[in-house]
């Protein structure tokens, strides 16, 4: 599929952000667009989130799937998010948003072993992989403020299974 055909399936706000992502060559602008998308997720209707979770842009799909998991506690959405972020990391090991998304998925879906396996983490190592993912995101982008909240969320997790 082309990017244009993928964009037809994405909600309007995500479409605007995706156009911005595709049209920019600067990492800082891309990060700003992803940040905006991330912060609008709680306000998007479920139907729009589902469309975004099915788009071909891995980071947008992963963030949308993670928000759907947060709302529904569906392990399927968490697995989809982990797969999207893992695929994004395979494409670019230095993408701070992919590291952040994987870490957040491992933190939030702590009771779902499929998430751990989809991320490539060994049993019992999900918290460690999440912590390393957050550290890598900060190393790659020191201005990544969302990671601070994610660290707090991870710290509050007693046990990840």
PDB file of C-alpha atoms in Angstrom:
ATOM      1  CA  UNK A   1       0.000   0.000   0.000  1.00  0.00           C
ATOM      2  CA  UNK A   2       1.019   3.543  -0.497  1.00  0.00           C
ATOM      3  CA  UNK A   3       1.135   6.123   2.238  1.00  0.00           C
ATOM      4  CA  UNK A   4      -1.842   7.890   0.646  1.00  0.00           C
ATOM      5  CA  UNK A   5      -4.020   4.761   0.749  1.00  0.00           C
ATOM      6  CA  UNK A   6      -3.028   4.190   4.371  1.00  0.00           C
ATOM      7  CA  UNK A   7      -3.923   7.755   5.285  1.00  0.00           C
ATOM      8  CA  UNK A   8      -7.533   7.305   4.133  1.00  0.00           C
ATOM      9  CA  UNK A   9      -8.056   4.892   7.010  1.00  0.00           C
ATOM     10  CA  UNK A  10      -6.686   7.182   9.713  1.00  0.00           C
ATOM     11  CA  UNK A  11      -8.763   9.655  11.740  1.00  0.00           C
ATOM     12  CA  UNK A  12      -8.448  13.298  10.733  1.00  0.00           C
ATOM     13  CA  UNK A  13      -6.155  14.331  13.577  1.00  0.00           C
ATOM     14  CA  UNK A  14      -3.846  11.414  12.900  1.00  0.00           C
ATOM     15  CA  UNK A  15      -3.946  12.184   9.187  1.00  0.00           C
ATOM     16  CA  UNK A  16      -2.742  15.724   9.815  1.00  0.00           C
ATOM     17  CA  UNK A  17       0.054  14.451  12.037  1.00  0.00           C
ATOM     18  CA  UNK A  18       1.020  11.732   9.583  1.00  0.00           C
ATOM     19  CA  UNK A  19       1.239  14.277   6.761  1.00  0.00           C
ATOM     20  CA  UNK A  20       3.460  16.346   9.000  1.00  0.00           C
ATOM     21  CA  UNK A  21       5.651  13.344   9.748  1.00  0.00           C
ATOM     22  CA  UNK A  22       5.958  12.351   6.118  1.00  0.00           C
ATOM     23  CA  UNK A  23       6.589  15.913   4.967  1.00  0.00           C
ATOM     24  CA  UNK A  24       9.351  16.729   7.422  1.00  0.00           C
ATOM     25  CA  UNK A  25      12.956  15.697   7.300  1.00  0.00           C
ATOM     26  CA  UNK A  26      13.914  16.984  10.726  1.00  0.00           C
ATOM     27  CA  UNK A  27      13.848  14.614  13.692  1.00  0.00           C
ATOM     28  CA  UNK A  28      12.820  17.402  16.056  1.00  0.00           C
ATOM     29  CA  UNK A  29       9.685  18.162  14.000  1.00  0.00           C
ATOM     30  CA  UNK A  30       8.868  14.457  13.777  1.00  0.00           C
ATOM     31  CA  UNK A  31       9.215  14.124  17.523  1.00  0.00           C
ATOM     32  CA  UNK A  32       6.979  17.137  18.071  1.00  0.00           C
ATOM     33  CA  UNK A  33       4.307  15.611  15.816  1.00  0.00           C
ATOM     34  CA  UNK A  34       4.492  12.286  17.646  1.00  0.00           C
ATOM     35  CA  UNK A  35       4.308  14.101  20.987  1.00  0.00           C
ATOM     36  CA  UNK A  36       1.186  15.956  19.841  1.00  0.00           C
ATOM     37  CA  UNK A  37      -0.385  12.712  18.638  1.00  0.00           C
ATOM     38  CA  UNK A  38       0.483  10.960  21.913  1.00  0.00           C
ATOM     39  CA  UNK A  39      -1.150  13.691  23.987  1.00  0.00           C
ATOM     40  CA  UNK A  40      -4.327  13.727  21.860  1.00  0.00           C
ATOM     41  CA  UNK A  41      -4.891   9.975  22.215  1.00  0.00           C
ATOM     42  CA  UNK A  42      -6.978  10.168  25.420  1.00  0.00           C
ATOM     43  CA  UNK A  43      -9.467  12.429  23.617  1.00  0.00           C
ATOM     44  CA  UNK A  44      -9.923  10.317  20.482  1.00  0.00           C
ATOM     45  CA  UNK A  45     -13.021   8.131  20.148  1.00  0.00           C
ATOM     46  CA  UNK A  46     -12.426   4.377  20.170  1.00  0.00           C
ATOM     47  CA  UNK A  47     -13.410   4.045  16.505  1.00  0.00           C
ATOM     48  CA  UNK A  48     -10.726   6.545  15.484  1.00  0.00           C
ATOM     49  CA  UNK A  49      -8.160   4.852  17.704  1.00  0.00           C
ATOM     50  CA  UNK A  50      -8.960   1.522  16.061  1.00  0.00           C
ATOM     51  CA  UNK A  51      -8.371   3.036  12.622  1.00  0.00           C
ATOM     52  CA  UNK A  52      -5.081   4.567  13.766  1.00  0.00           C
ATOM     53  CA  UNK A  53      -4.019   1.250  15.309  1.00  0.00           C
ATOM     54  CA  UNK A  54      -4.433  -0.356  11.884  1.00  0.00           C
ATOM     55  CA  UNK A  55      -2.353   2.191   9.968  1.00  0.00           C
ATOM     56  CA  UNK A  56       0.997   1.282   8.473  1.00  0.00           C
ATOM     57  CA  UNK A  57       3.005   3.944  10.336  1.00  0.00           C
ATOM     58  CA  UNK A  58       4.314   1.704  13.144  1.00  0.00           C
ATOM     59  CA  UNK A  59       4.715   4.356  15.819  1.00  0.00           C
ATOM     60  CA  UNK A  60       1.232   5.811  15.295  1.00  0.00           C
ATOM     61  CA  UNK A  61      -0.257   2.312  15.246  1.00  0.00           C
ATOM     62  CA  UNK A  62       1.637   1.323  18.386  1.00  0.00           C
ATOM     63  CA  UNK A  63       0.631   4.437  20.312  1.00  0.00           C
ATOM     64  CA  UNK A  64      -3.018   4.026  19.285  1.00  0.00           C
ATOM     65  CA  UNK A  65      -3.006   0.321  20.217  1.00  0.00           C
ATOM     66  CA  UNK A  66      -1.456   1.147  23.575  1.00  0.00           C
ATOM     67  CA  UNK A  67      -4.191   3.712  24.252  1.00  0.00           C
ATOM     68  CA  UNK A  68      -6.832   1.125  23.298  1.00  0.00           C
ATOM     69  CA  UNK A  69      -5.197  -1.290  25.741  1.00  0.00           C
ATOM     70  CA  UNK A  70      -5.296   1.374  28.462  1.00  0.00           C
ATOM     71  CA  UNK A  71      -9.020   1.875  27.906  1.00  0.00           C
ATOM     72  CA  UNK A  72     -10.077  -1.742  27.414  1.00  0.00           C
ATOM     73  CA  UNK A  73      -7.335  -3.758  29.169  1.00  0.00           C
ATOM     74  CA  UNK A  74      -7.410  -6.029  26.106  1.00  0.00           C
ATOM     75  CA  UNK A  75      -4.234  -8.078  25.860  1.00  0.00           C
ATOM     76  CA  UNK A  76      -4.664  -8.143  22.078  1.00  0.00           C
ATOM     77  CA  UNK A  77      -4.161  -4.386  21.856  1.00  0.00           C
ATOM     78  CA  UNK A  78      -1.109  -4.579  24.095  1.00  0.00           C
ATOM     79  CA  UNK A  79       0.344  -7.326  21.910  1.00  0.00           C
ATOM     80  CA  UNK A  80      -0.317  -5.222  18.811  1.00  0.00           C
ATOM     81  CA  UNK A  81       1.452  -2.269  20.436  1.00  0.00           C
ATOM     82  CA  UNK A  82       4.475  -4.374  21.405  1.00  0.00           C
ATOM     83  CA  UNK A  83       4.732  -5.760  17.885  1.00  0.00           C
ATOM     84  CA  UNK A  84       4.465  -2.296  16.326  1.00  0.00           C
ATOM     85  CA  UNK A  85       7.180  -0.852  18.562  1.00  0.00           C
ATOM     86  CA  UNK A  86       9.417  -3.899  18.094  1.00  0.00           C
ATOM     87  CA  UNK A  87       9.055  -3.566  14.319  1.00  0.00           C
ATOM     88  CA  UNK A  88       9.851   0.149  14.546  1.00  0.00           C
ATOM     89  CA  UNK A  89      12.994  -0.691  16.516  1.00  0.00           C
ATOM     90  CA  UNK A  90      14.052  -3.242  13.925  1.00  0.00           C
ATOM     91  CA  UNK A  91      13.717  -0.530  11.283  1.00  0.00           C
ATOM     92  CA  UNK A  92      15.581   2.065  13.381  1.00  0.00           C
ATOM     93  CA  UNK A  93      17.382   1.088  16.609  1.00  0.00           C
ATOM     94  CA  UNK A  94      17.881   4.788  17.374  1.00  0.00           C
ATOM     95  CA  UNK A  95      14.246   5.857  17.412  1.00  0.00           C
ATOM     96  CA  UNK A  96      13.495   7.276  20.874  1.00  0.00           C
ATOM     97  CA  UNK A  97       9.728   6.964  20.365  1.00  0.00           C
ATOM     98  CA  UNK A  98      10.008   3.265  19.558  1.00  0.00           C
ATOM     99  CA  UNK A  99      12.051   2.700  22.733  1.00  0.00           C
ATOM    100  CA  UNK A 100       9.562   4.759  24.756  1.00  0.00           C
ATOM    101  CA  UNK A 101       6.564   2.895  23.311  1.00  0.00           C
ATOM    102  CA  UNK A 102       8.077  -0.515  23.966  1.00  0.00           C
ATOM    103  CA  UNK A 103       8.965   0.433  27.529  1.00  0.00           C
ATOM    104  CA  UNK A 104       5.506   1.824  28.180  1.00  0.00           C
ATOM    105  CA  UNK A 105       3.860  -1.270  26.718  1.00  0.00           C
ATOM    106  CA  UNK A 106       5.944  -3.560  28.926  1.00  0.00           C
ATOM    107  CA  UNK A 107       5.066  -1.400  31.929  1.00  0.00           C
ATOM    108  CA  UNK A 108       1.321  -1.245  31.294  1.00  0.00           C
ATOM    109  CA  UNK A 109       0.746  -4.801  30.089  1.00  0.00           C
ATOM    110  CA  UNK A 110       2.647  -6.432  32.903  1.00  0.00           C
ATOM    111  CA  UNK A 111       0.272  -9.390  33.243  1.00  0.00           C
ATOM    112  CA  UNK A 112       0.458 -10.457  29.618  1.00  0.00           C
ATOM    113  CA  UNK A 113       3.308 -12.772  28.747  1.00  0.00           C
ATOM    114  CA  UNK A 114       2.532 -12.442  25.037  1.00  0.00           C
ATOM    115  CA  UNK A 115       3.709  -8.839  25.334  1.00  0.00           C
ATOM    116  CA  UNK A 116       6.993  -9.895  26.833  1.00  0.00           C
ATOM    117  CA  UNK A 117       7.528 -12.492  24.127  1.00  0.00           C
ATOM    118  CA  UNK A 118       6.511 -10.072  21.340  1.00  0.00           C
ATOM    119  CA  UNK A 119       9.084  -7.588  22.624  1.00  0.00           C
ATOM    120  CA  UNK A 120      11.846 -10.186  22.708  1.00  0.00           C
ATOM    121  CA  UNK A 121      12.276 -10.012  26.487  1.00  0.00           C
ATOM    122  CA  UNK A 122      12.809 -13.182  28.477  1.00  0.00           C
ATOM    123  CA  UNK A 123      10.312 -14.211  31.147  1.00  0.00           C
ATOM    124  CA  UNK A 124      10.829 -12.144  34.291  1.00  0.00           C
ATOM    125  CA  UNK A 125      12.846  -9.455  32.508  1.00  0.00           C
ATOM    126  CA  UNK A 126      10.039  -7.177  31.321  1.00  0.00           C
ATOM    127  CA  UNK A 127      10.701  -4.497  33.967  1.00  0.00           C
ATOM    128  CA  UNK A 128      14.405  -4.482  33.144  1.00  0.00           C
ATOM    129  CA  UNK A 129      13.727  -4.219  29.404  1.00  0.00           C
ATOM    130  CA  UNK A 130      11.225  -1.408  30.043  1.00  0.00           C
ATOM    131  CA  UNK A 131      13.777   0.471  32.149  1.00  0.00           C
ATOM    132  CA  UNK A 132      16.470   0.039  29.492  1.00  0.00           C
ATOM    133  CA  UNK A 133      14.047   1.206  26.803  1.00  0.00           C
ATOM    134  CA  UNK A 134      13.268   4.365  28.763  1.00  0.00           C
ATOM    135  CA  UNK A 135      16.973   4.999  29.371  1.00  0.00           C
ATOM    136  CA  UNK A 136      17.720   4.601  25.659  1.00  0.00           C
ATOM    137  CA  UNK A 137      14.891   6.981  24.752  1.00  0.00           C
ATOM    138  CA  UNK A 138      16.339   9.631  27.083  1.00  0.00           C
ATOM    139  CA  UNK A 139      19.855   9.006  25.791  1.00  0.00           C
ATOM    140  CA  UNK A 140      18.646   9.537  22.215  1.00  0.00           C
ATOM    141  CA  UNK A 141      16.459  12.544  23.073  1.00  0.00           C
ATOM    142  CA  UNK A 142      17.321  14.261  26.383  1.00  0.00           C
ATOM    143  CA  UNK A 143      14.261  16.526  26.020  1.00  0.00           C
ATOM    144  CA  UNK A 144      11.855  13.545  26.031  1.00  0.00           C
ATOM    145  CA  UNK A 145       9.776  14.634  29.039  1.00  0.00           C
ATOM    146  CA  UNK A 146       7.184  11.859  28.722  1.00  0.00           C
ATOM    147  CA  UNK A 147       9.805   9.342  29.802  1.00  0.00           C
ATOM    148  CA  UNK A 148       9.838  10.864  33.304  1.00  0.00           C
ATOM    149  CA  UNK A 149       6.166   9.961  33.776  1.00  0.00           C
ATOM    150  CA  UNK A 150       6.827   6.510  32.360  1.00  0.00           C
ATOM    151  CA  UNK A 151       9.653   5.956  34.876  1.00  0.00           C
ATOM    152  CA  UNK A 152       7.251   6.845  37.689  1.00  0.00           C
ATOM    153  CA  UNK A 153       4.687   4.408  36.295  1.00  0.00           C
ATOM    154  CA  UNK A 154       7.344   1.682  36.051  1.00  0.00           C
ATOM    155  CA  UNK A 155       8.545   2.361  39.596  1.00  0.00           C
ATOM    156  CA  UNK A 156       4.980   1.918  40.840  1.00  0.00           C
ATOM    157  CA  UNK A 157       4.748  -1.523  39.230  1.00  0.00           C
ATOM    158  CA  UNK A 158       5.529  -4.104  41.901  1.00  0.00           C
ATOM    159  CA  UNK A 159       5.919  -7.091  39.599  1.00  0.00           C
ATOM    160  CA  UNK A 160       5.738  -7.571  35.845  1.00  0.00           C
ATOM    161  CA  UNK A 161       4.715 -11.029  34.762  1.00  0.00           C
TER     162      UNK A 161
END
